[in-house]
Amino acid sequence: MAETDQRAAQSAPSAAYQKLERIFARRHHLGQAQRLLGWDQQVLMPEGASEARSETLAELAVLSHEMLTAQETSEQLDAAERAGVEAEQDNAAGEIAMDAPDTVWRAANLREMRRLHAHASAAPAALVAALSKAEAKGDMAWRSARAEDDFPALIPALTEIVALQREAAAAKGEALGLAPYDALLDQYEPGARAARIDALFAELAAFLPDFTEDVLARQAARPTAPPLPGPFPIERQRQLAERLMAALGFDGARGRLDVSLHPFCGGADDDIRITTRYAEADFTSALMGVLHETGHALYEQGLPAAWRAQPVGRSRGMALHESQSLFVEMQICRSRAFLSFAAPQFREAFGAAPEDPAWSVDAFAARAHRVERGLIRVDADEVTYPAHVILRYRLERALIAGDLAVADLPGAWAEQMEALVGVRPPEDRTGCLQDIHWPSGAFGYFPTYTLGALAAAQLREAAEAALPTLWDDVASGDFAALLGWLRGAVHGVASLGGDSDAILRQATGAPLGVDAFRRHLEQRYGPDAAAGSP
């Protein structure tokens, strides 16, 4: 009995840890309000409210920062770490599982608390407030500049944001022992470093240009799929999107679909907000955007409810988050199996005749797998998409390093786009004004898109091995087994793993790499694609 009591006492959380849980739970709920205000800013807020909203968001950002950097938080972290050494020993094998003991979850939670504290402590509150205000203003300035194709109108706001991001990168880099840009990367993808990204991107660059040329040549030799005859009423597009979201497993009672200038997934716990932008001439662009964001939403809805208010209960970095959106959109929803399930629903939604060749599964597959040297990242195919990301990665590193002035961004963008993708933007709206990331302060985010694509290919191979009837299930519209597998492999383990590699090793048997992505492209777009692609 005494031995049992002793073990129970050892497994119970320390008083310091319990205090930290309360602090971080309060901060989490404050973050929920910030996220919903951010969603509102992009979807519903009138333009005239920009100044007042920026003040509100800045104040909330400072409050969150103060909670992280308070003396009490620092003292309790030190005390909890001293008391919690034995918890690390409970997971000596390094297993990452939803049903891991609470001691393992708490140890990982304490690790995540320390990481967030270290990042926050490196930046003074005044800088946090200045960044929040500048980013809110930059967001609104971008909307106007993009609509009017007026990059000079964005220069003052973006210049201020870049200067503040440089300051934050330098401060965090010094405090964390990282290069400035690595410190920005670490905010979005813990453990990510430019040196490793450079190596992965170099592997992609070694085969993608020639591969792209071969795909384009084979594509040019085939008949073009007939175009879909529009227009496609927006309300019918919305209904179709919501029907397919539900089929994939999205819980509509805990989320919604809206419209924004730039598609995204946001919201809060049990209130996940997806947005898209519709065009009556082409329903597939908006639909694929919705399905992409549904991948993000499924991740958010699958995070462990018991830990949702704690850092360990949040998603493990943006590379894995992007892997989920690209897994759903590219690996699943652009497959022939999915299109064979969805094509009848497409025809029903828009009143098309089953015998119309433009609405056949073959035609949808040809359009979904079409490779094109396009200008717009969010519409890019998966073969040319990495080039769009590499372009932004290079430019943002140059901006942070001070090697590129904001005013020179349009010219540098056009040159890189021509060199990497093979097209040159005729206007800034389709060039450096197309993305919201930099005006909203997201520096260090772009590489995670391609890291996510690599991870998605690895996860698909692992899912195929774990689920022998995967493609038959997809073709019949049954996604329950697949979603269950994702819940166990990625969603439900949240940030239990110290980095994305730990979770990928557990799920796929290997750290992040290029090989699975290359096999996927060869299977879908190579000479034997017709025989090998699901």
XYZ file of C-alpha atoms in Angstrom:
534
model
C 0.000 0.000 0.000
C 2.802 2.383 0.933
C 4.581 1.575 -2.342
C 1.396 2.304 -4.335
C 0.964 5.624 -2.528
C 4.577 6.496 -3.264
C 4.143 5.796 -6.992
C 0.949 7.864 -7.053
C 2.729 10.743 -5.336
C 5.580 10.564 -7.847
C 3.156 10.622 -10.809
C 1.093 13.536 -9.459
C 1.914 16.949 -10.939
C 3.887 19.321 -8.768
C 2.280 22.442 -7.346
C 4.453 24.542 -9.643
C 3.306 22.611 -12.688
C -0.333 22.984 -11.703
C 0.127 26.757 -11.416
C 1.675 26.779 -14.881
C -1.282 24.889 -16.317
C -3.601 27.584 -14.977
C -1.413 30.371 -16.412
C -1.212 28.764 -19.834
C -4.918 27.920 -19.877
C -5.730 31.603 -19.318
C -3.320 32.556 -22.071
C -4.908 29.983 -24.372
C -8.377 31.454 -23.881
C -6.998 34.923 -24.535
C -5.540 33.537 -27.758
C -8.949 32.222 -28.752
C -10.277 35.774 -28.655
C -7.300 36.988 -30.693
C -7.901 34.339 -33.333
C -11.582 35.171 -33.699
C -10.825 38.889 -33.933
C -8.247 38.068 -36.600
C -10.814 36.041 -38.545
C -13.294 38.899 -38.282
C -10.663 41.345 -39.496
C -10.223 39.354 -42.712
C -13.870 38.424 -43.318
C -16.325 40.949 -41.900
C -14.606 44.003 -40.427
C -15.302 47.306 -42.205
C -12.239 49.093 -43.522
C -12.812 52.063 -41.252
C -12.319 49.906 -38.157
C -8.710 49.092 -38.985
C -7.103 51.585 -36.607
C -9.255 50.633 -33.618
C -8.840 46.901 -34.300
C -5.068 47.244 -34.486
C -5.081 48.870 -31.037
C -7.229 46.066 -29.617
C -5.097 43.309 -31.116
C -1.919 45.002 -29.915
C -3.263 45.215 -26.376
C -4.197 41.518 -26.416
C -0.775 40.611 -27.815
C 0.933 42.526 -25.002
C -1.273 40.854 -22.376
C -0.384 37.434 -23.759
C 3.300 38.384 -23.848
C 3.212 39.640 -20.254
C 1.656 36.399 -19.066
C 4.469 34.424 -20.680
C 7.296 36.617 -19.442
C 6.023 37.362 -15.937
C 8.389 36.659 -13.049
C 5.910 34.153 -11.626
C 5.877 32.178 -14.897
C 9.666 32.030 -14.941
C 9.867 30.948 -11.308
C 7.214 28.255 -11.713
C 8.941 26.905 -14.828
C 12.194 26.534 -12.900
C 10.408 24.859 -9.983
C 8.361 22.527 -12.196
C 11.437 21.450 -14.145
C 13.281 20.627 -10.923
C 10.325 18.578 -9.687
C 9.530 16.881 -12.974
C 12.736 15.078 -13.911
C 11.235 11.635 -13.287
C 8.460 12.288 -15.828
C 10.971 12.311 -18.669
C 12.028 8.783 -17.680
C 8.495 7.460 -18.194
C 8.929 7.802 -21.949
C 12.482 6.583 -22.336
C 11.567 4.749 -25.553
C 10.357 7.991 -27.102
C 6.951 6.597 -28.093
C 4.484 9.209 -29.323
C 0.946 7.968 -28.770
C -2.446 9.418 -27.918
C -2.730 7.041 -24.977
C 0.657 7.879 -23.484
C 0.595 8.290 -19.678
C -0.319 11.699 -18.308
C 3.208 12.025 -16.954
C 4.523 11.880 -20.518
C 2.018 14.480 -21.710
C 2.916 16.737 -18.785
C 6.635 16.439 -19.460
C 6.058 17.384 -23.085
C 3.774 20.204 -21.996
C 6.471 21.579 -19.718
C 8.926 21.440 -22.620
C 6.506 23.410 -24.795
C 5.896 25.953 -22.031
C 9.646 26.532 -21.784
C 9.945 26.951 -25.553
C 7.178 29.551 -25.679
C 8.639 31.344 -22.673
C 12.076 31.469 -24.299
C 10.685 32.965 -27.494
C 8.574 35.519 -25.658
C 11.317 36.534 -23.235
C 13.604 37.384 -26.128
C 11.296 40.184 -27.373
C 10.413 43.243 -25.256
C 6.736 44.097 -24.797
C 7.133 47.342 -26.722
C 8.331 45.411 -29.776
C 5.441 42.952 -29.471
C 2.956 45.837 -29.396
C 4.621 47.605 -32.313
C 4.597 44.430 -34.393
C 0.946 43.722 -33.665
C -0.113 47.243 -34.666
C 2.055 47.265 -37.775
C 0.775 43.860 -38.893
C -2.880 44.830 -38.436
C -2.284 47.979 -40.492
C -0.254 46.040 -43.053
C -3.100 43.585 -43.495
C -5.532 46.350 -44.427
C -2.976 48.197 -46.565
C -2.372 44.997 -48.524
C -6.066 44.574 -49.262
C -6.286 48.017 -50.802
C -2.955 47.761 -52.636
C -3.829 44.369 -54.116
C -7.264 45.505 -55.240
C -5.791 48.569 -56.949
C -2.564 46.897 -58.131
C -0.651 49.602 -56.286
C 2.485 48.211 -54.658
C 3.905 51.679 -53.827
C 0.893 52.175 -51.531
C 2.036 49.156 -49.494
C 5.702 50.177 -49.237
C 5.447 52.276 -46.031
C 3.534 49.622 -44.078
C 5.628 46.713 -45.354
C 8.881 48.601 -44.739
C 7.888 49.120 -41.111
C 6.950 45.449 -40.723
C 10.232 44.249 -42.229
C 12.222 46.555 -39.931
C 10.362 45.271 -36.873
C 10.744 41.654 -37.994
C 14.486 42.192 -38.370
C 14.580 43.575 -34.847
C 12.595 40.609 -33.499
C 14.737 38.122 -35.437
C 17.939 39.629 -34.070
C 16.658 39.678 -30.485
C 15.342 36.131 -30.611
C 18.385 34.842 -32.433
C 20.702 36.250 -29.788
C 18.607 34.896 -26.904
C 18.113 31.441 -28.424
C 21.563 31.045 -29.942
C 20.176 31.002 -33.489
C 20.764 32.888 -36.697
C 18.113 35.616 -37.048
C 16.171 33.918 -39.835
C 16.334 30.566 -38.025
C 14.721 32.265 -35.024
C 11.787 33.291 -37.250
C 11.538 29.773 -38.695
C 11.477 28.301 -35.210
C 8.319 30.237 -34.379
C 6.369 28.354 -37.063
C 8.278 25.078 -37.213
C 10.130 24.198 -33.998
C 13.604 22.938 -34.777
C 13.576 24.074 -38.413
C 16.832 25.544 -39.660
C 17.659 27.208 -42.964
C 20.607 24.859 -43.545
C 18.337 21.806 -43.597
C 15.717 23.560 -45.711
C 18.450 24.532 -48.173
C 19.474 20.877 -48.432
C 15.914 19.657 -49.015
C 15.219 22.390 -51.540
C 18.470 21.571 -53.328
C 17.288 17.974 -53.711
C 14.049 19.233 -55.225
C 15.895 21.600 -57.541
C 18.053 18.717 -58.742
C 15.162 16.877 -60.384
C 12.122 19.167 -60.663
C 13.197 21.358 -63.638
C 13.859 18.392 -65.963
C 10.874 16.506 -64.582
C 8.638 19.503 -65.238
C 9.857 19.758 -68.827
C 9.143 16.059 -69.396
C 5.649 16.356 -67.917
C 4.845 19.387 -70.046
C 6.057 17.595 -73.177
C 3.912 14.521 -72.496
C 0.969 16.721 -71.629
C 1.283 18.679 -74.885
C 1.119 15.442 -76.861
C -2.238 14.477 -75.352
C -5.669 15.909 -76.201
C -6.782 18.667 -73.837
C -9.751 17.907 -71.612
C -12.856 19.836 -72.684
C -13.528 22.903 -70.539
C -16.386 22.968 -68.068
C -19.303 25.092 -69.296
C -20.098 27.742 -66.694
C -21.273 29.874 -65.123
C -21.482 28.116 -61.760
C -23.756 29.876 -59.247
C -21.888 30.683 -56.059
C -24.623 29.354 -53.779
C -24.454 25.958 -55.470
C -20.663 26.018 -55.136
C -21.016 26.664 -51.414
C -23.508 23.821 -50.966
C -21.252 21.420 -52.863
C -18.231 22.462 -50.813
C -20.046 21.947 -47.533
C -21.259 18.523 -48.665
C -17.724 17.365 -49.488
C -16.316 18.903 -46.291
C -18.797 16.810 -44.328
C -17.942 13.670 -46.307
C -14.269 14.087 -45.407
C -15.166 14.308 -41.717
C -15.499 18.031 -41.010
C -17.907 18.613 -38.127
C -20.206 21.396 -39.336
C -21.616 21.837 -35.835
C -18.153 23.001 -34.769
C -17.201 25.120 -37.759
C -18.326 27.090 -40.794
C -17.423 28.189 -44.330
C -17.154 31.858 -45.335
C -15.602 34.134 -47.965
C -12.364 36.110 -47.740
C -9.879 37.724 -50.086
C -7.250 35.093 -49.251
C -8.430 31.552 -48.336
C -7.467 30.400 -44.835
C -8.466 28.282 -41.859
C -8.839 30.049 -38.522
C -11.254 30.385 -35.648
C -11.073 28.854 -32.203
C -11.745 25.617 -30.297
C -14.985 24.023 -31.512
C -15.410 26.997 -33.850
C -13.157 26.333 -36.841
C -13.576 28.874 -39.638
C -12.725 28.022 -43.263
C -12.769 30.672 -45.967
C -12.505 30.570 -49.741
C -13.017 32.888 -52.707
C -15.466 31.979 -55.468
C -15.442 32.584 -59.206
C -18.569 31.866 -61.236
C -16.482 30.875 -64.242
C -14.699 27.973 -62.476
C -16.009 26.081 -59.454
C -12.978 23.796 -59.103
C -10.580 26.518 -57.935
C -12.726 27.520 -54.959
C -13.594 23.899 -54.225
C -9.984 22.751 -54.121
C -9.229 25.706 -51.882
C -11.988 24.575 -49.519
C -10.722 20.993 -49.526
C -7.204 22.250 -48.803
C -8.428 24.259 -45.819
C -10.534 21.283 -44.721
C -7.276 19.409 -44.170
C -6.209 22.146 -41.759
C -9.633 22.092 -40.109
C -9.628 18.318 -39.599
C -6.286 18.660 -37.818
C -7.689 21.358 -35.539
C -10.854 19.379 -34.836
C -8.803 16.255 -34.104
C -6.486 17.762 -31.487
C -6.858 16.127 -28.055
C -9.658 17.835 -26.143
C -8.126 16.984 -22.778
C -5.034 19.085 -23.592
C -6.532 21.784 -25.802
C -5.846 24.618 -23.335
C -2.194 23.634 -22.972
C 0.736 24.138 -25.361
C 1.207 20.383 -25.818
C -2.368 20.146 -27.101
C -1.776 22.445 -30.046
C -0.585 21.437 -33.534
C 3.069 20.484 -33.896
C 4.327 23.208 -36.212
C 3.178 24.492 -39.559
C 4.994 21.902 -41.668
C 2.721 19.207 -40.245
C -0.258 21.558 -40.473
C 0.469 22.153 -44.150
C 1.000 18.420 -44.595
C -2.598 17.880 -43.546
C -4.038 20.393 -46.003
C -1.870 19.069 -48.835
C -2.592 15.469 -47.870
C -6.315 16.110 -48.210
C -6.181 18.303 -51.306
C -3.286 16.901 -53.332
C -2.850 13.319 -52.186
C -6.550 12.440 -51.712
C -8.879 14.897 -53.441
C -6.922 15.124 -56.696
C -6.694 11.322 -56.950
C -8.737 9.467 -59.535
C -10.330 7.532 -56.701
C -11.715 10.673 -55.092
C -12.760 12.161 -58.426
C -14.710 9.005 -59.281
C -16.634 9.551 -56.028
C -17.027 13.310 -56.504
C -17.798 13.586 -60.243
C -21.436 12.482 -59.873
C -21.857 15.068 -57.120
C -20.339 17.734 -59.360
C -22.834 16.879 -62.095
C -25.748 16.863 -59.682
C -24.769 20.211 -58.143
C -24.740 21.999 -61.494
C -27.301 19.993 -63.461
C -24.836 18.446 -65.922
C -25.641 15.439 -68.073
C -23.724 12.259 -67.123
C -22.789 11.644 -70.756
C -21.183 15.085 -71.203
C -17.447 14.348 -71.688
C -16.460 17.563 -69.898
C -17.951 16.097 -66.690
C -16.343 12.639 -66.898
C -13.869 11.338 -64.325
C -11.161 11.282 -67.012
C -11.753 14.952 -67.797
C -11.682 15.954 -64.128
C -8.494 13.948 -63.586
C -6.832 15.542 -66.608
C -7.684 19.016 -65.333
C -6.721 18.194 -61.732
C -3.358 16.827 -62.889
C -2.613 19.526 -65.411
C 0.820 21.102 -64.992
C 1.209 24.721 -65.965
C 3.719 27.509 -65.441
C 1.328 29.827 -63.643
C 1.702 33.035 -61.690
C -0.514 32.325 -58.682
C 0.802 30.136 -55.857
C -2.556 29.015 -54.447
C -3.633 27.828 -57.916
C -0.325 26.122 -58.732
C -0.101 22.412 -59.485
C 1.999 20.228 -57.194
C 4.863 19.916 -59.699
C 5.542 23.652 -60.024
C 4.374 24.599 -56.508
C 7.787 24.101 -54.834
C 9.278 26.726 -57.151
C 6.725 29.269 -55.910
C 7.769 28.536 -52.337
C 11.499 28.617 -53.048
C 11.010 32.061 -54.636
C 9.348 33.429 -51.495
C 11.880 31.713 -49.236
C 14.775 33.365 -51.022
C 13.149 36.784 -51.055
C 12.113 36.827 -47.417
C 15.571 35.753 -46.328
C 16.992 38.631 -48.358
C 14.498 41.057 -46.805
C 15.374 39.955 -43.260
C 19.104 40.004 -43.972
C 18.836 43.552 -45.328
C 20.026 42.474 -48.775
C 16.752 43.473 -50.449
C 14.860 46.714 -49.943
C 11.063 46.573 -49.876
C 10.868 49.059 -52.733
C 12.893 46.650 -54.902
C 10.655 43.664 -54.193
C 8.565 43.780 -57.423
C 11.626 43.624 -59.666
C 13.304 40.892 -57.632
C 10.052 38.922 -57.581
C 9.654 39.150 -61.372
C 13.225 38.008 -61.963
C 12.952 35.048 -59.595
C 9.555 34.060 -60.977
C 10.924 33.991 -64.494
C 14.003 32.023 -63.422
C 12.232 29.479 -61.223
C 8.750 29.104 -62.735
C 9.303 30.345 -66.279
C 6.736 33.157 -66.319
C 6.925 36.856 -65.550
C 4.069 38.713 -63.813
C 2.588 41.510 -65.932
C 1.423 43.334 -62.796
C 2.147 43.318 -59.077
C -1.340 41.982 -58.276
C -0.256 38.659 -59.795
C 3.274 39.101 -58.487
C 4.453 40.254 -55.091
C 0.988 41.459 -53.993
C -0.707 38.071 -54.292
C 0.027 36.773 -50.774
C -1.031 38.209 -47.416
C 1.807 36.646 -45.416
C 4.426 39.407 -45.365
C 1.975 42.308 -44.841
C 0.571 40.371 -41.876
C 4.066 39.704 -40.477
C 4.444 35.993 -41.302
C 8.169 35.756 -42.044
C 9.551 32.222 -41.808
C 6.222 30.616 -42.730
C 6.570 30.043 -46.486
C 9.056 27.111 -46.364
C 6.526 25.079 -44.375
C 4.310 24.773 -47.455
C 6.836 22.655 -49.317
C 8.002 20.878 -46.159
C 4.327 20.013 -45.734
C 4.118 18.643 -49.273
C 7.064 16.343 -48.566
C 5.486 15.165 -45.316
C 2.104 14.610 -47.005
C 3.674 12.215 -49.520
C 5.317 10.237 -46.712
C 2.051 10.064 -44.812
C 0.164 8.859 -47.876
C 2.588 5.972 -48.341
C 2.223 5.083 -44.662
C -1.586 5.276 -44.916
C -1.544 2.954 -47.936
C 0.497 0.440 -45.951
C -1.774 0.701 -42.911
C -5.063 0.705 -44.853
C -5.061 -1.919 -47.651
C -8.498 -0.804 -48.893
C -7.659 2.910 -48.800
C -8.347 3.726 -52.439
C -11.455 1.552 -52.627
C -12.764 3.395 -49.571
C -11.978 6.781 -51.104
C -13.701 5.826 -54.366
C -16.835 4.890 -52.418
C -16.765 8.101 -50.365
C -15.889 6.353 -47.104
C -13.200 8.370 -45.312
C -13.753 7.063 -41.778
C -10.765 4.695 -41.688
C -8.452 7.275 -43.227
C -9.524 9.972 -40.789
C -9.120 7.536 -37.919
C -5.583 6.777 -39.051
C -4.734 10.491 -39.296
C -6.194 11.023 -35.831
C -3.813 8.456 -34.365
C -0.753 9.316 -36.443
C -0.874 13.122 -36.417
C -3.929 14.901 -35.031
C -4.312 13.197 -31.682
C -0.640 13.388 -30.688
C -0.646 17.184 -31.100
C 2.761 18.472 -29.876
C 3.677 15.378 -27.883
C 6.639 14.903 -30.215
C 9.420 17.435 -29.787
C 9.469 18.244 -33.494
C 7.796 17.200 -36.733
C 10.503 14.614 -37.444
C 9.647 12.754 -34.253
C 6.003 12.472 -35.284
C 6.889 11.539 -38.863
C 9.270 8.828 -37.692
C 6.522 7.388 -35.524
C 3.956 7.542 -38.347
C 6.071 6.723 -41.396
C 9.330 5.223 -40.156
C 11.499 8.031 -41.509
C 12.290 11.700 -40.890
C 11.259 14.323 -43.414
C 12.780 13.747 -46.828
C 12.261 14.173 -50.571
C 12.062 10.542 -51.742
C 8.359 9.904 -51.102
C 7.391 13.178 -52.791
C 9.443 12.275 -55.837
C 7.829 8.826 -56.000
C 4.405 10.452 -55.769
C 5.115 12.835 -58.650
C 6.514 10.037 -60.809
C 3.478 7.879 -60.062
C 0.976 10.608 -60.919
C 2.800 12.515 -63.676
C 5.501 10.178 -64.999
C 5.434 8.091 -68.188
C 3.496 5.284 -66.484
C 1.049 7.574 -64.663
C -2.068 6.058 -66.220
C -1.164 2.644 -64.842
C 0.064 3.730 -61.421
C -1.900 6.677 -60.086
C -4.933 5.956 -57.873
